[in-house]
Amino acid sequence: MTSNFSKMVEGSRKMVSLLFVLSLFSALSDAKLSVTPTKGVPWPMPMDYKTTGKQNTVDAASFRFTTRSVECDILLDAYVRYREAIFGRNADRFHAMRQSPKFVQMFSQEGDIGEVSVDVSKPCQGSYPSLESDESYSLSVANGQVMISAQEVWGALWGLETFVQLVYKSDTGEYVVNDTIISDKPRFAHRGLLLDTSRHFLSTRNLLRNLDAMAQNKLNVFHWHIVDDQSFPYESMAFPELSSKGSYFPESQVYTPTDVAEVIEFARLRGIRVVAEFDSPGHTQSWGLGQKGFLTECYSGEKPDGSYGPADPTLNTTFPFLKQFFAEVASVFPDQYIHLGGDEVSFTCWQSNPVIKDFMQKMSYGTNYAKLEEYYMQNLLDIINSLKRGYIIWQEVIDNGAKVRPDTVVEVWKGGWEEEMEKVTKQGYKTLLASCWYLNYISYGSDWTTYYTCDPQKFNGTDAQKALVMGGELTMWGEYVDDTNVLSRLWPRASAVAERLWSPQDVNFPLVAQPRLIEQRCRMIRRGIPAEPVTGPGTCPVEYREP
Amino acid sequence: MQQLRGQENALLQQLSVQVSTPCEGRIYPSLESDESYALDVSGGQATLKAQEVWGALWGLETFVQLVYTTNSGEFVVNDTSITDKPRFVHRGMLLDTGRHFLPKRTLLQNLDAMAQNKLNVFHWHIVDDPSFPYESRAFPELSNKGSFYPGSHIYTPSDIQEIIEFARLRGIRVMAEFDTPGHARSWEEGQKGFLSECYSGGTRNGMYGPADPTKNSTFTFLKEFFTEVASVFPDQYIHVGGDEVNFTCWQSNPAVGDFMQKMGFGDNYAKLEEYYMQNLLDIINSLGRGYMIWQEVIDNGAKVREDTVVGVWKWRNFSWSDEMARMTEQGYKVVLSACWYLSRISYGEDWKTYYACDPYSFKGTDAQKSLVMGGELAMWGEYVDDTNVLPLSWPRGSAVAERLWSPQDVNSPVLAEPRLVEQRCRMVRRGIPAQPISGAGGCPEEFGGN
């Protein structure tokens, strides 16, 4: 603790923490006063964050972002977004009107800071983010100047997001930002959020709003669990019947190629990867409606009983179909990785089917249906491999013994994850953790603290093993979630996971995080996301308005 | 103008409505309202008959729900014959605008949702410890100092009028709750001296406790305050709270200690609580209004009027069924909310639990059972505000609504589920973001458009 007092003048992260704890304890003892939120403190917490109390006013009328070196579409789009994020919807009108004397009289706020200067080293026009992206940046607010510099545009985007969060309204209503020095980069490269658009459809509009919310929390992978048993809303150009027969309402609850392209582009401009998951051989009931013969027919005794099981690995139509289907998927989704699922494969239907039983004999699998599952996955993985894409799979594929490429990413979702992480990393696979972040499992009270304190590297393993943890994902499975409640249920609980995945490991005291989380929630509300209350009674200065 | 078709292609062009009792002028629903109606659709004719307009309103709501669209897009309604009236007369919903502010537009939207479910009492728990958003004309400092943001997070007199009128037109009573002597921290800022000051080792420690019953100014203030409340809220009943009074602060305060001696209460602070409540109830009584109170007031021995309605709410380590028996045995009317704390969310289909709870589940005579006025679902505001109140309340609230309206034996969740799914999609179509509650699926018309 003594070493931190020497940094007191600079107001380091830890000192800020101590002050928060002290103020918290005094605040909580009075029934009326809820916890006071911070002002202008970023979320997630940067790796290195030093701030003084010196306030600079921001000149709203003349404010602009400028690029010092490399210019590109991503930066230009960000500048428009972030000016609005700071000053509200009227930002552009302010900018355009600033020449009018009357306007200048009314709205002009002579300020110290009128410009944010952005410096990106590598060219970025038309780029897509990837697992290897450099997301580091440095940000300084000093001597009336704001500078953001980054190797790649992805870092610059995060620097801009951080800067926007530093701006707050003083007691007199001016836009201000404190002198600040930040050097920042994420702890984990893969910080994902899963949405399930099969159990319930989610409008494209809400997918886009959610990408905005993710960007406000520096989450960088949208794991789109797009189809499942119950519905198939993905409109395939090669196989249109998949959605025309498999979606809930083909007229309205499908994602057209345009919708999908819109989501991918919207994400790209925010530094977010879109990883599509087409889960098989299980979780595929809806495929069978539009693709007859894809699923296994289940038998009662000698005859099919009308029900279906997982994809049928024994038919010679299955893998040609999958090859053509995934060739299209690879052309639609530019990310290097495709998620292939592979979870929860039930063997009962396979066991009942005589054709399958014959196949098992022929292949010498005996009665070991895990081998049939492996056979299916192997073929599927080979297809993706031939398309030159990497794959992410759920843990069962490895648990059941399939052989996969070394650069496969394995996603751990079941209980007992500490042992599983140890096992999977020992085998040399890159790993993602989802198990402790099933945000669809709601409960009463401040469950965000549980999500906040789950650490993906808390398992027995060597440093080399720990280095294989790419990050993790929070999941919002769709059984009880749709457009009416998805955003309020996700946020700001997902923010807790976002900080765990971005910030250093020792930023993990919920009590200290709480006032910052309250500020982050109110910030998100001001920026149009209906983030729900998660810390008890209180309020935001600007309440939520449906945009 | 759409034309409705009954079976056999009969064309339905009008629904004729007959109400026996006059309903002109500003009439308000009450605990005694007759909400019965008869609805008949056959041979291309549709008639709705009711004694009072409140029944007619419910008949109209029912009729609207009978109309559906065929696959070819026509609006149709089947030949139907309905005679209907509620099992319970008090079917309420509590919203808490003290823990988090809820804007007026959301309160109005929620009244619409209530009407779609035949709930008829909006129990407005308007102020509490964290904030005081009620703008009082007589005591403007209460909200100036006690609200979260006096500029925006308040209910002006005209807001409240609008809410009451909106409710009235839907057959919904608005029963305001001003909870004291506990749950009143936010009153102190604008009404200095209202609350007891707490002491630590003989000196004031800056904290506050319940309302201070030892001062005359307390009751003078309350009389003037509730006189205004009675003029603003026309319902016969005012809810005066009385729950969860913590004695610690009183015990620490020397002036309170003196008062206890003077009154001969000894160490029994429940007597001080009773003294406070007695005076408060006398005030409400003098205003000619009835009161609803939380159960502690009776549990702790206060003497109250016969027409008092008691809210049975305690569920934690507590048998509400025993409490229902106790209250009705003493002859009090009761309203049950203990099993319907919808703010206590959990994963999955908790609507079934709410659906299964029956207010008659206690040991008592028929006379006792007849004292059960009904129940209320409670959406307390600790973790609830405008971002999530409507999806959390609906359609889980619909499960409670059916329990309170429909006959006791309409209680199979298996049979109810497909109907609840239709009700949810209906609510979504009518602009209420009622969330999914029965697993995977979809509504033909999603919320906010597709």
Short mmCIF file of C-alpha atoms in Angstrom, two decimals, chain A residues 63-491:
data_model
loop_
_atom_site.label_atom_id
_atom_site.label_comp_id
_atom_site.label_asym_id
_atom_site.label_seq_id
_atom_site.Cartn_x
_atom_site.Cartn_y
_atom_site.Cartn_z
CA PHE A 63 -15.04 20.30 -31.32
CA ARG A 64 -13.64 17.92 -33.90
CA PHE A 65 -11.61 14.77 -34.35
CA THR A 66 -8.63 14.99 -36.65
CA THR A 67 -6.37 12.28 -38.06
CA ARG A 68 -2.65 12.88 -37.91
CA SER A 69 -1.42 10.06 -40.11
CA VAL A 70 -3.46 7.27 -41.65
CA GLU A 71 -7.05 8.09 -42.59
CA CYS A 72 -9.70 5.49 -43.30
CA ASP A 73 -13.42 4.78 -43.45
CA ILE A 74 -13.44 3.25 -39.99
CA LEU A 75 -12.07 6.40 -38.36
CA LEU A 76 -14.35 8.73 -40.28
CA ASP A 77 -17.42 6.77 -39.26
CA ALA A 78 -16.21 6.72 -35.66
CA TYR A 79 -15.75 10.48 -35.58
CA VAL A 80 -19.40 11.07 -36.49
CA ARG A 81 -20.62 8.54 -33.92
CA TYR A 82 -18.45 9.77 -31.12
CA ARG A 83 -19.22 13.44 -31.57
CA GLU A 84 -22.86 12.53 -31.14
CA ALA A 85 -22.02 10.32 -28.18
CA ILE A 86 -20.41 13.23 -26.36
CA PHE A 87 -22.79 16.01 -27.21
CA GLY A 88 -26.02 14.22 -27.98
CA ARG A 89 -28.13 14.24 -31.10
CA ASN A 90 -27.66 17.93 -31.65
CA ALA A 91 -23.92 17.60 -32.06
CA ASP A 92 -23.92 17.91 -35.82
CA ARG A 93 -26.36 20.76 -35.76
CA PHE A 94 -24.09 22.59 -33.36
CA HIS A 95 -21.22 22.02 -35.69
CA ALA A 96 -23.03 23.28 -38.74
CA MET A 97 -24.57 26.22 -37.00
CA ARG A 98 -21.46 27.46 -35.33
CA GLN A 99 -21.03 30.23 -37.86
CA SER A 100 -24.30 31.89 -36.92
CA PRO A 101 -23.65 34.69 -34.41
CA LYS A 102 -26.88 34.05 -32.56
CA PHE A 103 -26.00 30.40 -32.18
CA VAL A 104 -22.51 31.19 -31.05
CA GLN A 105 -24.00 33.49 -28.46
CA MET A 106 -26.40 30.87 -27.22
CA PHE A 107 -24.40 27.69 -27.34
CA SER A 108 -20.80 28.57 -27.64
CA GLN A 109 -18.78 27.32 -24.77
CA GLU A 110 -15.32 28.76 -24.96
CA GLY A 111 -13.29 25.81 -23.96
CA ASP A 112 -9.78 24.59 -23.52
CA ILE A 113 -10.18 21.59 -25.76
CA GLY A 114 -11.56 21.68 -29.25
CA GLU A 115 -9.78 18.82 -30.93
CA VAL A 116 -8.88 15.20 -30.48
CA SER A 117 -5.92 14.22 -32.60
CA VAL A 118 -5.77 10.58 -33.69
CA ASP A 119 -2.65 8.82 -34.92
CA VAL A 120 -2.84 5.34 -36.45
CA SER A 121 0.30 3.71 -37.81
CA LYS A 122 -0.99 0.95 -40.07
CA PRO A 123 -3.32 1.50 -43.05
CA CYS A 124 -6.87 0.61 -42.20
CA GLN A 125 -9.14 1.34 -45.14
CA GLY A 126 -11.66 -1.49 -45.46
CA SER A 127 -10.01 -3.63 -42.76
CA TYR A 128 -11.63 -6.33 -40.69
CA PRO A 129 -10.72 -7.07 -37.08
CA SER A 130 -9.27 -10.46 -36.19
CA LEU A 131 -8.01 -12.53 -33.27
CA GLU A 132 -4.55 -11.11 -33.99
CA SER A 133 -5.57 -7.46 -34.04
CA ASP A 134 -3.50 -5.02 -32.03
CA GLU A 135 -6.04 -3.23 -29.83
CA SER A 136 -3.55 -1.21 -27.81
CA TYR A 137 -3.62 2.57 -27.65
CA SER A 138 -2.39 5.49 -25.64
CA LEU A 139 -4.47 8.49 -24.78
CA SER A 140 -3.36 11.73 -23.22
CA VAL A 141 -5.28 14.79 -22.12
CA ALA A 142 -2.71 17.40 -21.16
CA ASN A 143 -1.90 21.04 -21.83
CA GLY A 144 -5.26 21.56 -23.47
CA GLN A 145 -4.56 18.86 -26.06
CA VAL A 146 -5.96 15.41 -26.58
CA MET A 147 -3.91 12.81 -28.40
CA ILE A 148 -4.77 9.23 -29.19
CA SER A 149 -2.22 7.01 -30.83
CA ALA A 150 -2.37 3.37 -31.81
CA GLN A 151 -0.58 0.91 -34.01
CA GLU A 152 -3.79 -0.28 -35.60
CA VAL A 153 -7.17 1.36 -36.10
CA TRP A 154 -8.71 -1.10 -33.61
CA GLY A 155 -6.72 0.48 -30.81
CA ALA A 156 -7.70 3.94 -32.02
CA LEU A 157 -11.39 2.95 -31.88
CA TRP A 158 -11.00 1.87 -28.27
CA GLY A 159 -9.08 5.05 -27.53
CA LEU A 160 -11.95 7.10 -28.93
CA GLU A 161 -14.46 5.12 -26.85
CA THR A 162 -12.37 5.72 -23.75
CA PHE A 163 -12.06 9.42 -24.49
CA VAL A 164 -15.82 9.77 -24.84
CA GLN A 165 -16.20 8.19 -21.42
CA LEU A 166 -13.77 10.66 -19.88
CA VAL A 167 -16.02 13.57 -20.83
CA TYR A 168 -18.62 14.43 -18.23
CA LYS A 169 -20.78 17.34 -17.24
CA SER A 170 -19.49 19.52 -14.45
CA ASP A 171 -21.80 20.80 -11.71
CA THR A 172 -22.30 23.96 -13.76
CA GLY A 173 -23.37 21.96 -16.80
CA GLU A 174 -20.25 22.35 -18.91
CA TYR A 175 -18.64 19.48 -20.78
CA VAL A 176 -15.33 18.80 -19.08
CA VAL A 177 -12.54 16.26 -19.15
CA ASN A 178 -9.75 15.83 -16.62
CA ASP A 179 -6.07 15.75 -17.43
CA THR A 180 -5.46 12.05 -18.02
CA ILE A 181 -2.74 9.69 -19.19
CA ILE A 182 -3.77 6.25 -20.35
CA SER A 183 -1.82 3.41 -21.82
CA ASP A 184 -4.16 0.56 -22.51
CA LYS A 185 -4.57 -2.82 -24.10
CA PRO A 186 -6.82 -5.77 -23.34
CA ARG A 187 -5.86 -8.67 -21.15
CA PHE A 188 -7.62 -11.07 -23.52
CA ALA A 189 -7.91 -10.90 -27.30
CA HIS A 190 -11.31 -12.64 -27.57
CA ARG A 191 -14.03 -10.85 -25.61
CA GLY A 192 -17.30 -12.19 -26.89
CA LEU A 193 -21.07 -11.99 -26.50
CA LEU A 194 -23.39 -14.75 -27.71
CA LEU A 195 -26.89 -14.05 -28.92
CA ASP A 196 -29.30 -16.84 -29.85
CA THR A 197 -31.62 -15.87 -32.68
CA SER A 198 -33.24 -19.26 -33.02
CA ARG A 199 -35.13 -19.77 -29.76
CA HIS A 200 -36.54 -16.31 -30.30
CA PHE A 201 -36.00 -14.06 -33.28
CA LEU A 202 -34.19 -10.80 -32.64
CA SER A 203 -34.74 -7.90 -35.00
CA THR A 204 -31.76 -6.66 -36.99
CA ARG A 205 -32.33 -3.30 -35.34
CA ASN A 206 -31.68 -4.77 -31.90
CA LEU A 207 -28.66 -6.71 -33.15
CA LEU A 208 -27.22 -3.39 -34.29
CA ARG A 209 -28.10 -1.64 -31.04
CA ASN A 210 -26.40 -4.45 -29.19
CA LEU A 211 -23.25 -4.01 -31.27
CA ASP A 212 -23.25 -0.37 -30.17
CA ALA A 213 -23.57 -1.49 -26.58
CA MET A 214 -20.72 -3.98 -27.04
CA ALA A 215 -18.48 -1.23 -28.43
CA GLN A 216 -19.25 0.89 -25.38
CA ASN A 217 -17.79 -1.95 -23.33
CA LYS A 218 -14.91 -2.92 -25.62
CA LEU A 219 -16.35 -6.36 -26.37
CA ASN A 220 -15.01 -7.41 -29.75
CA VAL A 221 -16.69 -10.65 -30.85
CA PHE A 222 -20.36 -11.06 -31.69
CA HIS A 223 -20.91 -14.82 -31.49
CA TRP A 224 -24.06 -15.19 -33.56
CA HIS A 225 -25.74 -18.48 -32.63
CA ILE A 226 -27.98 -17.92 -35.57
CA VAL A 227 -29.96 -21.17 -35.96
CA ASP A 228 -30.91 -24.08 -33.68
CA ASP A 229 -33.64 -26.71 -33.19
CA GLN A 230 -36.58 -24.38 -32.98
CA SER A 231 -36.10 -22.06 -35.95
CA PHE A 232 -33.82 -21.34 -38.91
CA PRO A 233 -33.92 -17.60 -39.63
CA TYR A 234 -30.75 -17.47 -41.75
CA GLU A 235 -31.73 -16.94 -45.36
CA SER A 236 -29.42 -19.04 -47.49
CA MET A 237 -29.17 -18.16 -51.18
CA ALA A 238 -28.12 -21.70 -52.09
CA PHE A 239 -30.80 -23.35 -49.94
CA PRO A 240 -33.73 -20.94 -49.61
CA GLU A 241 -36.04 -23.62 -48.20
CA LEU A 242 -33.99 -23.81 -45.04
CA SER A 243 -35.48 -20.49 -43.89
CA SER A 244 -38.71 -20.52 -45.87
CA LYS A 245 -39.62 -23.80 -44.17
CA GLY A 246 -37.55 -23.50 -41.01
CA SER A 247 -38.11 -19.97 -39.71
CA TYR A 248 -41.00 -19.09 -37.40
CA PHE A 249 -42.41 -16.55 -39.86
CA PRO A 250 -40.63 -16.48 -43.22
CA GLU A 251 -42.18 -13.12 -44.14
CA SER A 252 -40.78 -11.28 -41.19
CA GLN A 253 -38.52 -13.31 -38.93
CA VAL A 254 -35.57 -14.03 -41.20
CA TYR A 255 -32.16 -12.46 -41.82
CA THR A 256 -31.81 -11.66 -45.48
CA PRO A 257 -28.37 -11.44 -47.06
CA THR A 258 -28.74 -7.65 -46.78
CA ASP A 259 -29.52 -7.89 -43.07
CA VAL A 260 -26.49 -10.08 -42.48
CA ALA A 261 -24.23 -7.79 -44.48
CA GLU A 262 -25.54 -4.82 -42.51
CA VAL A 263 -24.72 -6.51 -39.21
CA ILE A 264 -21.22 -7.44 -40.34
CA GLU A 265 -20.43 -3.95 -41.63
CA PHE A 266 -21.87 -2.25 -38.55
CA ALA A 267 -19.70 -4.52 -36.42
CA ARG A 268 -16.56 -3.97 -38.51
CA LEU A 269 -16.79 -0.22 -38.11
CA ARG A 270 -16.78 -0.82 -34.35
CA GLY A 271 -13.88 -3.25 -34.28
CA ILE A 272 -16.19 -6.18 -33.61
CA ARG A 273 -15.79 -9.57 -35.28
CA VAL A 274 -18.92 -11.47 -36.27
CA VAL A 275 -18.43 -15.19 -35.68
CA ALA A 276 -21.40 -17.16 -36.96
CA GLU A 277 -22.30 -20.46 -35.35
CA PHE A 278 -24.11 -23.11 -37.37
CA ASP A 279 -24.38 -25.79 -34.72
CA SER A 280 -24.44 -29.43 -35.79
CA PRO A 281 -24.94 -32.41 -35.75
CA GLY A 282 -27.21 -31.76 -32.74
CA HIS A 283 -29.44 -28.72 -32.35
CA THR A 284 -30.53 -29.07 -35.96
CA GLN A 285 -34.26 -29.92 -35.91
CA SER A 286 -35.15 -26.80 -37.89
CA TRP A 287 -32.79 -27.77 -40.74
CA GLY A 288 -34.84 -30.88 -41.47
CA LEU A 289 -37.90 -28.88 -42.54
CA GLY A 290 -36.17 -27.31 -45.51
CA GLN A 291 -33.53 -29.94 -46.16
CA LYS A 292 -35.22 -33.32 -46.28
CA GLY A 293 -32.88 -36.18 -45.55
CA PHE A 294 -30.39 -34.14 -43.59
CA LEU A 295 -31.56 -35.43 -40.22
CA THR A 296 -31.56 -39.00 -38.97
CA GLU A 297 -34.93 -40.72 -38.98
CA CYS A 298 -35.71 -42.21 -35.62
CA TYR A 299 -37.19 -45.69 -35.51
CA SER A 300 -39.63 -47.44 -33.25
CA GLY A 301 -38.89 -51.05 -33.85
CA GLU A 302 -38.84 -51.65 -37.62
CA LYS A 303 -40.37 -48.41 -38.80
CA PRO A 304 -39.55 -44.67 -38.72
CA ASP A 305 -41.72 -43.06 -36.08
CA GLY A 306 -41.86 -39.60 -37.67
CA SER A 307 -39.37 -37.96 -35.35
CA TYR A 308 -35.83 -36.91 -36.20
CA GLY A 309 -32.47 -36.86 -34.52
CA PRO A 310 -29.08 -35.30 -35.24
CA ALA A 311 -27.67 -34.88 -38.72
CA ASP A 312 -27.24 -38.24 -40.46
CA PRO A 313 -23.56 -38.93 -41.08
CA THR A 314 -24.22 -42.10 -43.05
CA LEU A 315 -25.98 -40.63 -46.08
CA ASN A 316 -23.88 -39.65 -49.07
CA THR A 317 -25.86 -36.44 -49.42
CA THR A 318 -24.93 -35.06 -46.04
CA PHE A 319 -21.39 -33.89 -46.60
CA PRO A 320 -21.88 -32.51 -50.12
CA PHE A 321 -24.74 -30.47 -48.68
CA LEU A 322 -22.61 -29.26 -45.81
CA LYS A 323 -19.77 -28.42 -48.18
CA GLN A 324 -22.02 -26.28 -50.33
CA PHE A 325 -23.73 -24.74 -47.34
CA PHE A 326 -20.53 -23.79 -45.59
CA ALA A 327 -18.95 -22.53 -48.79
CA GLU A 328 -21.76 -19.99 -48.81
CA VAL A 329 -21.33 -19.27 -45.10
CA ALA A 330 -17.64 -18.59 -45.69
CA SER A 331 -18.50 -16.17 -48.48
CA VAL A 332 -21.07 -14.36 -46.35
CA PHE A 333 -19.11 -14.16 -43.09
CA PRO A 334 -15.60 -12.79 -43.60
CA ASP A 335 -14.22 -13.68 -40.17
CA GLN A 336 -11.38 -16.17 -40.09
CA TYR A 337 -13.35 -18.35 -37.66
CA ILE A 338 -16.62 -20.21 -38.07
CA HIS A 339 -18.22 -21.75 -34.98
CA LEU A 340 -19.36 -25.29 -35.71
CA GLY A 341 -21.10 -26.13 -32.46
CA GLY A 342 -20.90 -29.87 -31.81
CA ASP A 343 -22.59 -29.79 -28.40
CA GLU A 344 -25.17 -32.01 -26.78
CA VAL A 345 -25.46 -34.72 -29.41
CA SER A 346 -28.01 -37.28 -28.32
CA PHE A 347 -27.30 -40.81 -29.50
CA THR A 348 -30.75 -42.28 -28.96
CA CYS A 349 -32.05 -41.68 -32.47
CA TRP A 350 -28.87 -43.00 -34.08
CA GLN A 351 -29.14 -46.10 -31.93
CA SER A 352 -32.68 -46.73 -33.16
CA ASN A 353 -31.93 -46.44 -36.86
CA PRO A 354 -31.02 -49.72 -38.70
CA VAL A 355 -29.15 -48.00 -41.53
CA ILE A 356 -26.96 -46.32 -38.96
CA LYS A 357 -26.42 -49.56 -37.13
CA ASP A 358 -25.21 -51.12 -40.38
CA PHE A 359 -22.86 -48.21 -40.89
CA MET A 360 -21.49 -48.63 -37.39
CA GLN A 361 -20.70 -52.26 -38.20
CA LYS A 362 -19.10 -51.38 -41.49
CA MET A 363 -16.87 -48.80 -39.80
CA SER A 364 -16.07 -51.13 -36.87
CA TYR A 365 -17.40 -48.63 -34.35
CA GLY A 366 -19.25 -51.36 -32.50
CA THR A 367 -21.77 -49.62 -30.27
CA ASN A 368 -19.55 -46.64 -29.60
CA TYR A 369 -21.65 -43.80 -31.02
CA ALA A 370 -19.09 -41.26 -29.86
CA LYS A 371 -17.04 -42.58 -32.76
CA LEU A 372 -19.87 -41.80 -35.16
CA GLU A 373 -20.03 -38.31 -33.73
CA GLU A 374 -16.29 -38.00 -34.21
CA TYR A 375 -16.65 -39.21 -37.79
CA TYR A 376 -19.22 -36.51 -38.48
CA MET A 377 -17.19 -33.75 -36.86
CA GLN A 378 -14.02 -34.85 -38.60
CA ASN A 379 -15.67 -34.57 -42.00
CA LEU A 380 -17.18 -31.23 -41.12
CA LEU A 381 -13.90 -29.87 -39.85
CA ASP A 382 -12.20 -31.03 -43.04
CA ILE A 383 -14.76 -29.08 -45.05
CA ILE A 384 -14.06 -25.89 -43.11
CA ASN A 385 -10.38 -26.55 -43.38
CA SER A 386 -10.67 -26.80 -47.15
CA LEU A 387 -12.38 -23.41 -47.10
CA LYS A 388 -9.27 -22.12 -45.33
CA ARG A 389 -11.15 -21.05 -42.25
CA GLY A 390 -10.45 -21.76 -38.61
CA TYR A 391 -13.08 -23.17 -36.34
CA ILE A 392 -14.42 -22.77 -32.85
CA ILE A 393 -16.17 -25.74 -31.30
CA TRP A 394 -17.93 -26.52 -28.06
CA GLN A 395 -15.98 -28.64 -25.61
CA GLU A 396 -17.79 -31.94 -26.26
CA VAL A 397 -16.03 -32.38 -29.57
CA ILE A 398 -12.70 -32.60 -27.73
CA ASP A 399 -14.19 -34.38 -24.73
CA ASN A 400 -15.45 -37.12 -27.04
CA GLY A 401 -12.05 -37.57 -28.65
CA ALA A 402 -12.21 -35.99 -32.08
CA LYS A 403 -8.92 -34.99 -33.71
CA VAL A 404 -8.86 -31.32 -34.61
CA ARG A 405 -6.39 -28.81 -36.02
CA PRO A 406 -3.94 -27.22 -33.63
CA ASP A 407 -5.34 -23.73 -34.18
CA THR A 408 -8.86 -24.82 -33.18
CA VAL A 409 -10.46 -22.75 -30.49
CA VAL A 410 -12.35 -24.79 -27.91
CA GLU A 411 -15.17 -23.17 -26.00
CA VAL A 412 -15.79 -24.43 -22.47
CA TRP A 413 -19.39 -24.07 -21.36
CA LYS A 414 -20.20 -26.85 -18.94
CA GLY A 415 -19.84 -27.07 -15.18
CA GLY A 416 -16.50 -28.17 -13.76
CA TRP A 417 -14.83 -25.68 -16.06
CA GLU A 418 -11.66 -25.35 -14.03
CA GLU A 419 -10.79 -29.00 -14.70
CA GLU A 420 -11.88 -28.72 -18.31
CA MET A 421 -9.78 -25.62 -18.96
CA GLU A 422 -6.80 -27.43 -17.50
CA LYS A 423 -7.46 -30.47 -19.67
CA VAL A 424 -8.04 -28.58 -22.91
CA THR A 425 -5.07 -26.25 -22.57
CA LYS A 426 -2.87 -29.18 -21.64
CA GLN A 427 -3.71 -30.63 -25.05
CA GLY A 428 -2.48 -27.39 -26.54
CA TYR A 429 -5.78 -25.91 -27.72
CA LYS A 430 -6.69 -22.25 -27.60
CA THR A 431 -9.58 -21.94 -25.17
CA LEU A 432 -12.52 -19.70 -24.43
CA LEU A 433 -14.52 -19.70 -21.22
CA ALA A 434 -18.30 -19.29 -21.20
CA SER A 435 -19.38 -21.49 -18.26
CA CYS A 436 -19.58 -18.85 -15.53
CA TRP A 437 -21.15 -16.24 -17.79
CA TYR A 438 -24.54 -17.61 -18.70
CA LEU A 439 -26.32 -14.28 -18.29
CA ASN A 440 -29.65 -15.77 -19.37
CA TYR A 441 -29.81 -17.47 -15.95
CA ILE A 442 -31.32 -14.51 -14.17
CA SER A 443 -31.77 -14.23 -10.42
CA TYR A 444 -32.83 -11.57 -7.96
CA GLY A 445 -30.31 -8.94 -6.94
CA SER A 446 -26.83 -7.90 -7.95
CA ASP A 447 -25.64 -11.02 -9.76
CA TRP A 448 -23.17 -8.87 -11.70
CA THR A 449 -20.70 -9.32 -8.85
CA THR A 450 -20.58 -13.08 -9.50
CA TYR A 451 -19.85 -12.53 -13.18
CA TYR A 452 -17.28 -9.88 -12.30
CA THR A 453 -15.25 -12.16 -10.05
CA CYS A 454 -15.06 -15.19 -12.35
CA ASP A 455 -11.53 -15.38 -13.72
CA PRO A 456 -10.80 -17.48 -16.84
CA GLN A 457 -7.24 -18.21 -15.74
CA LYS A 458 -8.17 -19.51 -12.31
CA PHE A 459 -7.30 -23.12 -12.94
CA ASN A 460 -4.30 -25.35 -12.33
CA GLY A 461 -1.90 -24.99 -15.19
CA THR A 462 1.47 -23.77 -16.42
CA ASP A 463 2.00 -20.28 -17.74
CA ALA A 464 2.04 -21.76 -21.22
CA GLN A 465 -1.36 -23.28 -20.60
CA LYS A 466 -2.72 -20.02 -19.23
CA ALA A 467 -1.44 -18.25 -22.33
CA LEU A 468 -3.73 -20.45 -24.41
CA VAL A 469 -6.78 -18.80 -22.85
CA MET A 470 -7.86 -16.44 -25.60
CA GLY A 471 -10.61 -14.97 -23.48
CA GLY A 472 -14.26 -15.76 -23.02
CA GLU A 473 -17.86 -15.07 -23.89
CA LEU A 474 -21.01 -14.18 -22.06
CA THR A 475 -24.10 -15.95 -23.35
CA MET A 476 -27.66 -14.77 -23.65
CA TRP A 477 -29.47 -17.90 -24.73
CA GLY A 478 -32.89 -17.16 -26.17
CA GLU A 479 -35.42 -19.43 -24.44
CA TYR A 480 -36.84 -16.51 -22.47
CA VAL A 481 -35.38 -13.60 -24.35
CA ASP A 482 -36.52 -11.58 -27.36
CA ASP A 483 -36.82 -7.98 -28.56
CA THR A 484 -38.93 -7.07 -25.52
CA ASN A 485 -36.18 -7.74 -22.99
CA VAL A 486 -32.83 -8.68 -24.58
CA LEU A 487 -31.06 -5.36 -24.14
CA SER A 488 -32.22 -4.69 -20.59
CA ARG A 489 -31.33 -8.23 -19.58
CA LEU A 490 -27.86 -8.02 -21.16
CA TRP A 491 -26.82 -4.61 -19.88
#
